[in-house]
């Protein structure tokens, strides 16, 4: 979230400059600004420089033809500029299959595939919007929408009363980010940069580890309270404690954001969720690719689409579990996060291979911190408002898993260096975790019934 | 560790034939009384060292067929003298045959157990010695692998015999005890004694290696934790079978990780990380005095002795495992306490002594290699290896060490990892580690193992 390196004022200045002046001058400025920065590689597979000249004209000013052209260019930029978007048709396909057949397994699988590119584009739109809103709000945007996909899925699951799925999918998201994504990034980066050890900002890693440990503490107490049968009022105590702890964790997360944004010029290099604006020298001249209104509109469209597909996803998860003969726990903890996070996964690996390990760390560990300190408490509060009894008691097995994983990862990160062996160890740890969930029978999943949607 | 150089010298000696003068000069240069092999010698054995070499000038080293009978006898005599009589610890050797004798004469299980334990101790030490000698001849890579595998051969042999008898709990407990004693007692004593000798300054060791080993130990704890928690929360899909399959899968993964670790170590020998050698006598950091270590026995002798010692250890292990239950009843101690505390302490006595000695010579990296390297090896290689061997034998050994033992290992690894991450040591840290071990030992003294009561010995 180191927005100061990207000269927002400069970009906005160019924008208004373009609007005022003749196109020639604008073209020159654009040529200067549109350095093909390496971060954008992840998001573009074709050059779109020509598009930008059109897009910078604000829609209301142009005629009807301009509007149609603008919309067409916008769609071209957002929808067609990424290979991952080949998966987009799977979304509508999932809806079709759902209407035509009863095959829950297929609907689940297809909606999962359909969500993946949407999640990635959502991140892209968020990033584009962040160009226009200045560093502070931009940082907040990234912090909130960074894991919007997981939150939307969780809210739908909460509405259906499947609180266990919420807990498991958020837990799985944390585990996969901490072990699999980080491990792959370390491993691939270590293989590519074989001769030397890659370094990353130890301070940021340590702060994030501390936050993760605090989240584990927040999760541990309700679970231990329940498991030792020492609560004052059975059932109510853990819920009350969970809700209180969630508010505290949200407070801590807010303080963390304030601390990050305030200390942007100090030692700590803040951890960026999508990470494309980290403080490297060649990244200063990134240009937004779509205008502010377009970003907002696309944000809304993506969110709506994701919501629709999440609805189908949550509806069919039980059916898929029965059809494929794997426990719901395994699907929620392992499959859902891996496929949902595919885009972030790929970008983390790519940054590691370019020796920009801080950005990879931001994508991986930043995401884990965000889910554990913001996502989970947020869902508890949302559940509170909806009247659903979601608490922080993730049951002993899951809590123990999170605890040992956080300790292992915190230990690995504290040195500030990485090599392929550390990456391999993290990946192997993830294999052990997934194997454990494969043979794990969730005791509460059998007793969970789907409540009617409100 | 300059294996190539050693091998080069050896072949130099062999090739030159019986030019005694030349070899004597070379030998005088090489036979610096290097500290690395002090652990193996407590008497001034310079004379011992030179005599075998003078024998090697004859074409003997190429193979027996060439020589006469008298030479062979001399040779064997010298070899025995070097291997068997050059170490005070070998005074315990007669206890081995004594144990067998007592077993045949009386039914006193307690005594047989005790005597075989005492008898194994020197054999374990000599096994390490023979491995080290063999490593001279095989080059750094295979040498490292040899050390990595045979370093804890004694524990593995005892465990395999226990597995054969179906005493799975004894296997788990003895391996666990080995890890605990290495991490706490051996390391603690090394830090403590080293700190007392060098009490003005803080001793330092290679932080990077310590951190890598701590990471591996944490990964091992992770591998052990999941089956235990799965069982304890009664959340396995199929009771009994799930933990077993998970254990076997995790064991394969841990073995892969250990192989990757060895690969990574050997690859980065020239980089930051100085590899942790199990016996550690030829480490690359204090290279000034250790460069000129010479192998003391020839390659064939090493292998022969290796085989002989392994055979002896197997025989004694058999008696050990047979009599452990009887000893437990005779001495009124739980089998858990014997397996976790007594067995590893006595079995590891030689490594213990050498770690302390290296610490007192300010070679803390070698001590760390002996202590933590041994723990890592047992946890990432020994335990999964026993699970796989049990799998092949049809024994249901899994990684579920029961909650108490798993929790002990977990907290111990965290404490030790924390102590090691600073990269320095002093006598206070050593004392704390020793006191932690006393707490652990006391806990096991008061601990009643729930599963050992219904464990029967299977043929």
CSV table of N, CA, C and O in Angstrom, one decimal, chain A residues 239-334:
chain,number,residue,atom,x,y,z
A,239,UNK,N,-20.6,-17.4,22.4
A,239,UNK,CA,-21.1,-16.4,21.4
A,239,UNK,C,-20.8,-15.0,21.8
A,239,UNK,O,-20.3,-14.2,21.0
A,240,UNK,N,-21.1,-14.7,23.1
A,240,UNK,CA,-20.8,-13.3,23.6
A,240,UNK,C,-19.3,-13.0,23.5
A,240,UNK,O,-18.9,-11.9,23.1
A,241,UNK,N,-18.5,-14.0,24.0
A,241,UNK,CA,-17.1,-13.8,23.9
A,241,UNK,C,-16.6,-13.6,22.5
A,241,UNK,O,-15.8,-12.7,22.2
A,242,UNK,N,-17.1,-14.4,21.5
A,242,UNK,CA,-16.7,-14.3,20.2
A,242,UNK,C,-17.1,-12.9,19.6
A,242,UNK,O,-16.3,-12.3,18.9
A,243,UNK,N,-18.3,-12.4,19.9
A,243,UNK,CA,-18.7,-11.1,19.4
A,243,UNK,C,-17.8,-10.0,19.9
A,243,UNK,O,-17.4,-9.1,19.2
A,244,UNK,N,-17.5,-10.1,21.2
A,244,UNK,CA,-16.6,-9.1,21.8
A,244,UNK,C,-15.2,-9.1,21.2
A,244,UNK,O,-14.7,-8.1,20.8
A,245,UNK,N,-14.7,-10.4,21.1
A,245,UNK,CA,-13.4,-10.5,20.5
A,245,UNK,C,-13.3,-10.0,19.1
A,245,UNK,O,-12.3,-9.4,18.7
A,246,UNK,N,-14.4,-10.2,18.4
A,246,UNK,CA,-14.4,-9.7,17.0
A,246,UNK,C,-14.3,-8.2,16.9
A,246,UNK,O,-13.6,-7.7,16.1
A,247,UNK,N,-15.1,-7.6,17.8
A,247,UNK,CA,-15.0,-6.1,17.8
A,247,UNK,C,-13.5,-5.7,18.1
A,247,UNK,O,-13.0,-4.7,17.5
A,248,UNK,N,-12.9,-6.3,19.0
A,248,UNK,CA,-11.5,-6.0,19.4
A,248,UNK,C,-10.6,-6.2,18.2
A,248,UNK,O,-9.7,-5.4,17.9
A,249,UNK,N,-10.8,-7.3,17.5
A,249,UNK,CA,-10.0,-7.6,16.4
A,249,UNK,C,-10.2,-6.6,15.3
A,249,UNK,O,-9.2,-6.2,14.6
A,250,UNK,N,-11.4,-6.2,15.1
A,250,UNK,CA,-11.7,-5.2,14.0
A,250,UNK,C,-11.0,-3.9,14.4
A,250,UNK,O,-10.4,-3.2,13.6
A,251,UNK,N,-11.0,-3.5,15.7
A,251,UNK,CA,-10.3,-2.4,16.2
A,251,UNK,C,-8.8,-2.5,15.9
A,251,UNK,O,-8.2,-1.5,15.5
A,252,UNK,N,-8.3,-3.7,16.2
A,252,UNK,CA,-6.8,-3.9,16.0
A,252,UNK,C,-6.5,-3.7,14.5
A,252,UNK,O,-5.5,-3.1,14.2
A,253,UNK,N,-7.4,-4.2,13.7
A,253,UNK,CA,-7.1,-4.1,12.2
A,253,UNK,C,-7.2,-2.7,11.8
A,253,UNK,O,-6.3,-2.2,11.0
A,254,UNK,N,-8.1,-1.9,12.3
A,254,UNK,CA,-8.2,-0.5,12.0
A,254,UNK,C,-6.9,0.2,12.4
A,254,UNK,O,-6.4,1.0,11.7
A,255,UNK,N,-6.5,-0.1,13.6
A,255,UNK,CA,-5.2,0.5,14.1
A,255,UNK,C,-4.1,0.2,13.2
A,255,UNK,O,-3.2,1.0,13.0
A,256,UNK,N,-4.1,-1.1,12.8
A,256,UNK,CA,-3.0,-1.6,11.9
A,256,UNK,C,-3.0,-0.7,10.6
A,256,UNK,O,-1.9,-0.3,10.1
A,257,UNK,N,-4.2,-0.5,10.0
A,257,UNK,CA,-4.2,0.3,8.8
A,257,UNK,C,-3.7,1.7,9.1
A,257,UNK,O,-2.9,2.3,8.3
A,258,UNK,N,-4.2,2.3,10.2
A,258,UNK,CA,-3.7,3.7,10.5
A,258,UNK,C,-2.2,3.7,10.6
A,258,UNK,O,-1.5,4.5,10.1
A,259,UNK,N,-1.7,2.7,11.3
A,259,UNK,CA,-0.2,2.6,11.6
A,259,UNK,C,0.5,2.4,10.2
A,259,UNK,O,1.5,3.1,10.0
A,260,UNK,N,0.0,1.6,9.3
A,260,UNK,CA,0.6,1.4,8.0
A,260,UNK,C,0.7,2.7,7.2
A,260,UNK,O,1.7,3.1,6.7
A,261,UNK,N,-0.5,3.4,7.2
A,261,UNK,CA,-0.6,4.5,6.3
A,261,UNK,C,0.3,5.7,6.9
A,261,UNK,O,0.9,6.5,6.2
A,262,UNK,N,0.3,5.8,8.2
A,262,UNK,CA,1.1,6.8,8.9
A,262,UNK,C,2.6,6.6,8.7
A,262,UNK,O,3.3,7.5,8.5
A,263,UNK,N,3.0,5.4,8.8
A,263,UNK,CA,4.4,5.1,8.8
A,263,UNK,C,4.9,4.8,7.4
A,263,UNK,O,5.9,4.1,7.2
A,264,UNK,N,4.2,5.3,6.4
A,264,UNK,CA,4.6,4.9,5.0
A,264,UNK,C,6.0,5.4,4.7
A,264,UNK,O,6.7,4.9,3.8
A,265,UNK,N,6.4,6.5,5.3
A,265,UNK,CA,7.7,7.0,5.0
A,265,UNK,C,8.8,6.6,6.0
A,265,UNK,O,9.9,6.9,5.9
A,266,UNK,N,8.4,5.7,6.9
A,266,UNK,CA,9.4,5.2,7.9
A,266,UNK,C,9.9,3.9,7.5
A,266,UNK,O,9.9,3.5,6.3
A,267,UNK,N,10.5,3.2,8.5
A,267,UNK,CA,11.1,1.9,8.2
A,267,UNK,C,10.2,0.9,7.6
A,267,UNK,O,10.5,0.4,6.6
A,268,UNK,N,9.0,0.7,8.2
A,268,UNK,CA,8.2,-0.4,7.7
A,268,UNK,C,7.7,-0.1,6.3
A,268,UNK,O,7.1,0.9,6.0
A,269,UNK,N,8.0,-1.1,5.5
A,269,UNK,CA,7.4,-1.0,4.2
A,269,UNK,C,6.0,-1.7,4.3
A,269,UNK,O,6.0,-2.9,4.6
A,270,UNK,N,4.9,-1.0,4.1
A,270,UNK,CA,3.6,-1.6,4.3
A,270,UNK,C,3.4,-2.7,3.4
A,270,UNK,O,3.9,-2.8,2.3
A,271,UNK,N,2.6,-3.7,3.8
A,271,UNK,CA,2.3,-4.9,3.0
A,271,UNK,C,1.1,-4.6,2.1
A,271,UNK,O,0.0,-4.3,2.6
A,272,UNK,N,1.3,-4.6,0.8
A,272,UNK,CA,0.2,-4.3,-0.1
A,272,UNK,C,-0.5,-5.6,-0.5
A,272,UNK,O,0.1,-6.6,-0.8
A,273,UNK,N,-1.8,-5.5,-0.5
A,273,UNK,CA,-2.6,-6.7,-0.8
A,273,UNK,C,-2.4,-7.2,-2.2
A,273,UNK,O,-2.0,-8.2,-2.5
A,274,UNK,N,-2.7,-6.3,-3.2
A,274,UNK,CA,-2.5,-6.7,-4.5
A,274,UNK,C,-1.1,-6.3,-5.0
A,274,UNK,O,-0.6,-6.8,-6.0
A,275,UNK,N,-0.5,-5.5,-4.3
A,275,UNK,CA,1.0,-5.3,-4.4
A,275,UNK,C,1.5,-4.7,-5.6
A,275,UNK,O,2.7,-4.8,-5.9
A,276,UNK,N,0.7,-4.0,-6.4
A,276,UNK,CA,1.4,-3.5,-7.7
A,276,UNK,C,2.0,-2.2,-7.5
A,276,UNK,O,2.7,-1.7,-8.4
A,277,UNK,N,1.9,-1.5,-6.3
A,277,UNK,CA,2.4,-0.2,-6.1
A,277,UNK,C,3.5,-0.2,-5.1
A,277,UNK,O,3.6,0.7,-4.3
A,278,UNK,N,4.3,-1.2,-5.0
A,278,UNK,CA,5.3,-1.2,-3.9
A,278,UNK,C,6.5,-0.3,-4.3
A,278,UNK,O,6.7,0.1,-5.5
A,279,UNK,N,7.3,0.0,-3.4
A,279,UNK,CA,8.3,1.1,-3.6
A,279,UNK,C,9.5,0.8,-4.4
A,279,UNK,O,10.6,1.0,-4.0
A,280,UNK,N,9.3,0.3,-5.6
A,280,UNK,CA,10.5,0.0,-6.4
A,280,UNK,C,10.7,1.2,-7.4
A,280,UNK,O,9.7,2.0,-7.6
A,281,UNK,N,11.8,1.4,-7.9
A,281,UNK,CA,12.1,2.6,-8.7
A,281,UNK,C,11.4,2.6,-10.0
A,281,UNK,O,10.9,3.7,-10.4
A,282,UNK,N,11.3,1.5,-10.7
A,282,UNK,CA,10.8,1.6,-12.0
A,282,UNK,C,9.2,1.6,-12.1
A,282,UNK,O,8.6,1.7,-13.1
A,283,UNK,N,8.6,1.6,-10.9
A,283,UNK,CA,7.1,1.5,-10.9
A,283,UNK,C,6.5,2.9,-10.8
A,283,UNK,O,5.3,3.0,-10.6
A,284,UNK,N,7.2,3.9,-10.9
A,284,UNK,CA,6.6,5.2,-10.6
A,284,UNK,C,5.6,5.7,-11.6
A,284,UNK,O,4.7,6.4,-11.3
A,285,UNK,N,5.8,5.2,-12.8
A,285,UNK,CA,4.9,5.8,-13.8
A,285,UNK,C,3.8,4.9,-14.3
A,285,UNK,O,3.6,4.7,-15.5
A,286,UNK,N,3.1,4.3,-13.4
A,286,UNK,CA,2.0,3.4,-13.8
A,286,UNK,C,0.8,4.3,-14.0
A,286,UNK,O,0.5,5.3,-13.3
A,287,UNK,N,0.1,4.0,-15.1
A,287,UNK,CA,-1.0,4.8,-15.4
A,287,UNK,C,-2.3,4.0,-15.2
A,287,UNK,O,-2.3,2.8,-15.5
A,288,UNK,N,-3.4,4.7,-14.8
A,288,UNK,CA,-4.6,3.9,-14.7
A,288,UNK,C,-5.1,3.6,-16.1
A,288,UNK,O,-4.8,4.4,-17.1
A,289,UNK,N,-5.8,2.5,-16.3
A,289,UNK,CA,-6.1,2.1,-17.6
A,289,UNK,C,-7.6,2.5,-18.0
A,289,UNK,O,-8.0,2.6,-19.1
A,290,UNK,N,-8.4,2.6,-16.9
A,290,UNK,CA,-9.8,3.0,-17.2
A,290,UNK,C,-10.1,4.2,-16.3
A,290,UNK,O,-9.5,4.3,-15.3
A,291,UNK,N,-11.1,4.9,-16.7
A,291,UNK,CA,-11.4,6.1,-15.9
A,291,UNK,C,-12.1,5.8,-14.6
A,291,UNK,O,-12.5,4.7,-14.3
A,292,UNK,N,-12.3,6.8,-13.8
A,292,UNK,CA,-12.8,6.6,-12.5
A,292,UNK,C,-14.2,6.1,-12.5
A,292,UNK,O,-14.5,5.1,-11.8
A,293,UNK,N,-15.1,6.6,-13.3
A,293,UNK,CA,-16.4,6.1,-13.4
A,293,UNK,C,-16.5,4.7,-13.8
A,293,UNK,O,-17.3,3.9,-13.3
A,294,UNK,N,-15.6,4.4,-14.8
A,294,UNK,CA,-15.6,3.1,-15.3
A,294,UNK,C,-15.2,2.1,-14.2
A,294,UNK,O,-15.8,1.0,-14.1
A,295,UNK,N,-14.2,2.5,-13.4
A,295,UNK,CA,-13.8,1.6,-12.4
A,295,UNK,C,-14.9,1.3,-11.4
A,295,UNK,O,-15.2,0.2,-11.1
A,296,UNK,N,-15.6,2.4,-11.1
A,296,UNK,CA,-16.7,2.2,-10.1
A,296,UNK,C,-17.8,1.3,-10.7
A,296,UNK,O,-18.3,0.4,-10.0
A,297,UNK,N,-18.1,1.5,-12.0
A,297,UNK,CA,-19.2,0.7,-12.6
A,297,UNK,C,-18.7,-0.7,-12.7
A,297,UNK,O,-19.5,-1.6,-12.4
A,298,UNK,N,-17.5,-0.9,-13.1
A,298,UNK,CA,-17.0,-2.3,-13.2
A,298,UNK,C,-17.0,-3.0,-11.9
A,298,UNK,O,-17.3,-4.2,-11.7
A,299,UNK,N,-16.6,-2.2,-10.9
A,299,UNK,CA,-16.6,-2.7,-9.5
A,299,UNK,C,-18.0,-3.3,-9.1
A,299,UNK,O,-18.1,-4.4,-8.6
A,300,UNK,N,-19.0,-2.4,-9.4
A,300,UNK,CA,-20.3,-2.8,-9.1
A,300,UNK,C,-20.8,-4.1,-9.9
A,300,UNK,O,-21.4,-5.0,-9.4
A,301,UNK,N,-20.4,-4.1,-11.2
A,301,UNK,CA,-20.8,-5.2,-12.0
A,301,UNK,C,-20.2,-6.5,-11.5
A,301,UNK,O,-20.8,-7.5,-11.4
A,302,UNK,N,-18.9,-6.4,-11.3
A,302,UNK,CA,-18.2,-7.6,-10.8
A,302,UNK,C,-18.7,-8.1,-9.5
A,302,UNK,O,-19.0,-9.3,-9.3
A,303,UNK,N,-19.0,-7.2,-8.6
A,303,UNK,CA,-19.5,-7.6,-7.3
A,303,UNK,C,-20.9,-8.3,-7.5
A,303,UNK,O,-21.2,-9.3,-6.9
A,304,UNK,N,-21.7,-7.7,-8.4
A,304,UNK,CA,-23.0,-8.3,-8.6
A,304,UNK,C,-22.9,-9.7,-9.2
A,304,UNK,O,-23.5,-10.7,-8.7
A,305,UNK,N,-22.0,-9.9,-10.2
A,305,UNK,CA,-21.8,-11.2,-10.8
A,305,UNK,C,-21.3,-12.2,-9.8
A,305,UNK,O,-21.7,-13.4,-9.7
A,306,UNK,N,-20.3,-11.8,-9.0
A,306,UNK,CA,-19.8,-12.7,-7.9
A,306,UNK,C,-20.8,-13.1,-7.0
A,306,UNK,O,-20.9,-14.2,-6.5
A,307,UNK,N,-21.7,-12.1,-6.6
A,307,UNK,CA,-22.8,-12.5,-5.7
A,307,UNK,C,-23.7,-13.6,-6.3
A,307,UNK,O,-24.0,-14.5,-5.6
A,308,UNK,N,-24.0,-13.4,-7.5
A,308,UNK,CA,-24.9,-14.4,-8.2
A,308,UNK,C,-24.3,-15.8,-8.1
A,308,UNK,O,-24.9,-16.8,-7.7
A,309,UNK,N,-23.0,-15.8,-8.6
A,309,UNK,CA,-22.3,-17.1,-8.6
A,309,UNK,C,-22.1,-17.7,-7.2
A,309,UNK,O,-22.2,-18.9,-7.0
A,310,UNK,N,-21.9,-16.8,-6.3
A,310,UNK,CA,-21.7,-17.3,-4.9
A,310,UNK,C,-23.0,-18.0,-4.4
A,310,UNK,O,-22.9,-19.0,-3.7
A,311,UNK,N,-24.1,-17.4,-4.8
A,311,UNK,CA,-25.3,-18.0,-4.4
A,311,UNK,C,-25.4,-19.4,-4.9
A,311,UNK,O,-25.8,-20.3,-4.1
A,312,UNK,N,-25.1,-19.6,-6.1
A,312,UNK,CA,-25.2,-21.0,-6.6
A,312,UNK,C,-24.1,-21.9,-6.0
A,312,UNK,O,-24.4,-23.1,-5.7
A,313,UNK,N,-23.0,-21.3,-5.7
A,313,UNK,CA,-21.9,-22.0,-5.1
A,313,UNK,C,-22.3,-22.6,-3.7
A,313,UNK,O,-22.2,-23.8,-3.4
A,314,UNK,N,-22.9,-21.7,-2.9
A,314,UNK,CA,-23.3,-22.1,-1.6
A,314,UNK,C,-24.4,-23.1,-1.6
A,314,UNK,O,-24.5,-24.0,-0.8
A,315,UNK,N,-25.3,-22.9,-2.6
A,315,UNK,CA,-26.5,-23.8,-2.7
A,315,UNK,C,-26.0,-25.2,-3.0
A,315,UNK,O,-26.7,-26.2,-2.5
A,316,UNK,N,-25.0,-25.3,-3.8
A,316,UNK,CA,-24.7,-26.7,-4.3
A,316,UNK,C,-23.5,-27.3,-3.6
A,316,UNK,O,-23.1,-28.4,-4.0
A,317,UNK,N,-23.0,-26.7,-2.5
A,317,UNK,CA,-21.8,-27.3,-1.9
A,317,UNK,C,-22.1,-28.6,-1.3
A,317,UNK,O,-21.3,-29.6,-1.4
A,318,UNK,N,-23.3,-28.7,-0.7
A,318,UNK,CA,-23.6,-30.0,0.0
A,318,UNK,C,-23.8,-31.1,-1.1
A,318,UNK,O,-23.3,-32.2,-0.9
A,319,UNK,N,-24.5,-30.8,-2.1
A,319,UNK,CA,-24.7,-31.7,-3.2
A,319,UNK,C,-23.3,-32.2,-3.8
A,319,UNK,O,-23.1,-33.4,-4.1
A,320,UNK,N,-22.4,-31.2,-4.0
A,320,UNK,CA,-21.1,-31.6,-4.6
A,320,UNK,C,-20.4,-32.5,-3.6
A,320,UNK,O,-19.7,-33.5,-4.1
A,321,UNK,N,-20.5,-32.2,-2.3
A,321,UNK,CA,-19.8,-33.1,-1.4
A,321,UNK,C,-20.3,-34.5,-1.4
A,321,UNK,O,-19.5,-35.5,-1.4
A,322,UNK,N,-21.6,-34.7,-1.6
A,322,UNK,CA,-22.2,-36.0,-1.7
A,322,UNK,C,-21.8,-36.6,-3.0
A,322,UNK,O,-21.4,-37.8,-3.1
A,323,UNK,N,-21.8,-35.8,-4.1
A,323,UNK,CA,-21.5,-36.4,-5.4
A,323,UNK,C,-20.1,-36.8,-5.6
A,323,UNK,O,-19.8,-37.9,-6.2
A,324,UNK,N,-19.2,-36.1,-5.0
A,324,UNK,CA,-17.8,-36.4,-5.2
A,324,UNK,C,-17.2,-37.3,-4.0
A,324,UNK,O,-16.1,-37.7,-4.1
A,325,UNK,N,-18.0,-37.5,-3.0
A,325,UNK,CA,-17.6,-38.3,-1.9
A,325,UNK,C,-16.4,-37.8,-1.2
A,325,UNK,O,-15.5,-38.6,-0.8
A,326,UNK,N,-16.4,-36.5,-1.0
A,326,UNK,CA,-15.4,-35.9,-0.2
A,326,UNK,C,-16.1,-35.1,0.9
A,326,UNK,O,-17.2,-34.5,0.6
A,327,UNK,N,-15.6,-35.0,2.1
A,327,UNK,CA,-16.3,-34.3,3.2
A,327,UNK,C,-16.4,-32.8,2.8
A,327,UNK,O,-15.5,-32.2,2.1
A,328,UNK,N,-17.5,-32.2,3.3
A,328,UNK,CA,-17.6,-30.7,3.1
A,328,UNK,C,-16.4,-30.0,3.7
A,328,UNK,O,-16.0,-29.0,3.1
A,329,UNK,N,-15.9,-30.5,4.8
A,329,UNK,CA,-14.7,-29.8,5.4
A,329,UNK,C,-13.6,-29.7,4.4
A,329,UNK,O,-13.0,-28.7,4.2
A,330,UNK,N,-13.4,-30.8,3.7
A,330,UNK,CA,-12.3,-30.8,2.7
A,330,UNK,C,-12.5,-29.8,1.6
A,330,UNK,O,-11.7,-29.1,1.1
A,331,UNK,N,-13.8,-29.8,1.1
A,331,UNK,CA,-14.1,-28.9,0.0
A,331,UNK,C,-13.9,-27.4,0.4
A,331,UNK,O,-13.4,-26.6,-0.3
A,332,UNK,N,-14.5,-27.1,1.6
A,332,UNK,CA,-14.4,-25.7,2.1
A,332,UNK,C,-13.0,-25.3,2.4
A,332,UNK,O,-12.6,-24.2,2.1
A,333,UNK,N,-12.2,-26.2,3.0
A,333,UNK,CA,-10.9,-25.8,3.5
A,333,UNK,C,-9.9,-25.8,2.4
A,333,UNK,O,-9.0,-25.0,2.3
A,334,UNK,N,-9.9,-26.8,1.5
A,334,UNK,CA,-8.9,-27.0,0.6
A,334,UNK,C,-9.3,-26.6,-0.8
A,334,UNK,O,-8.6,-25.7,-1.4
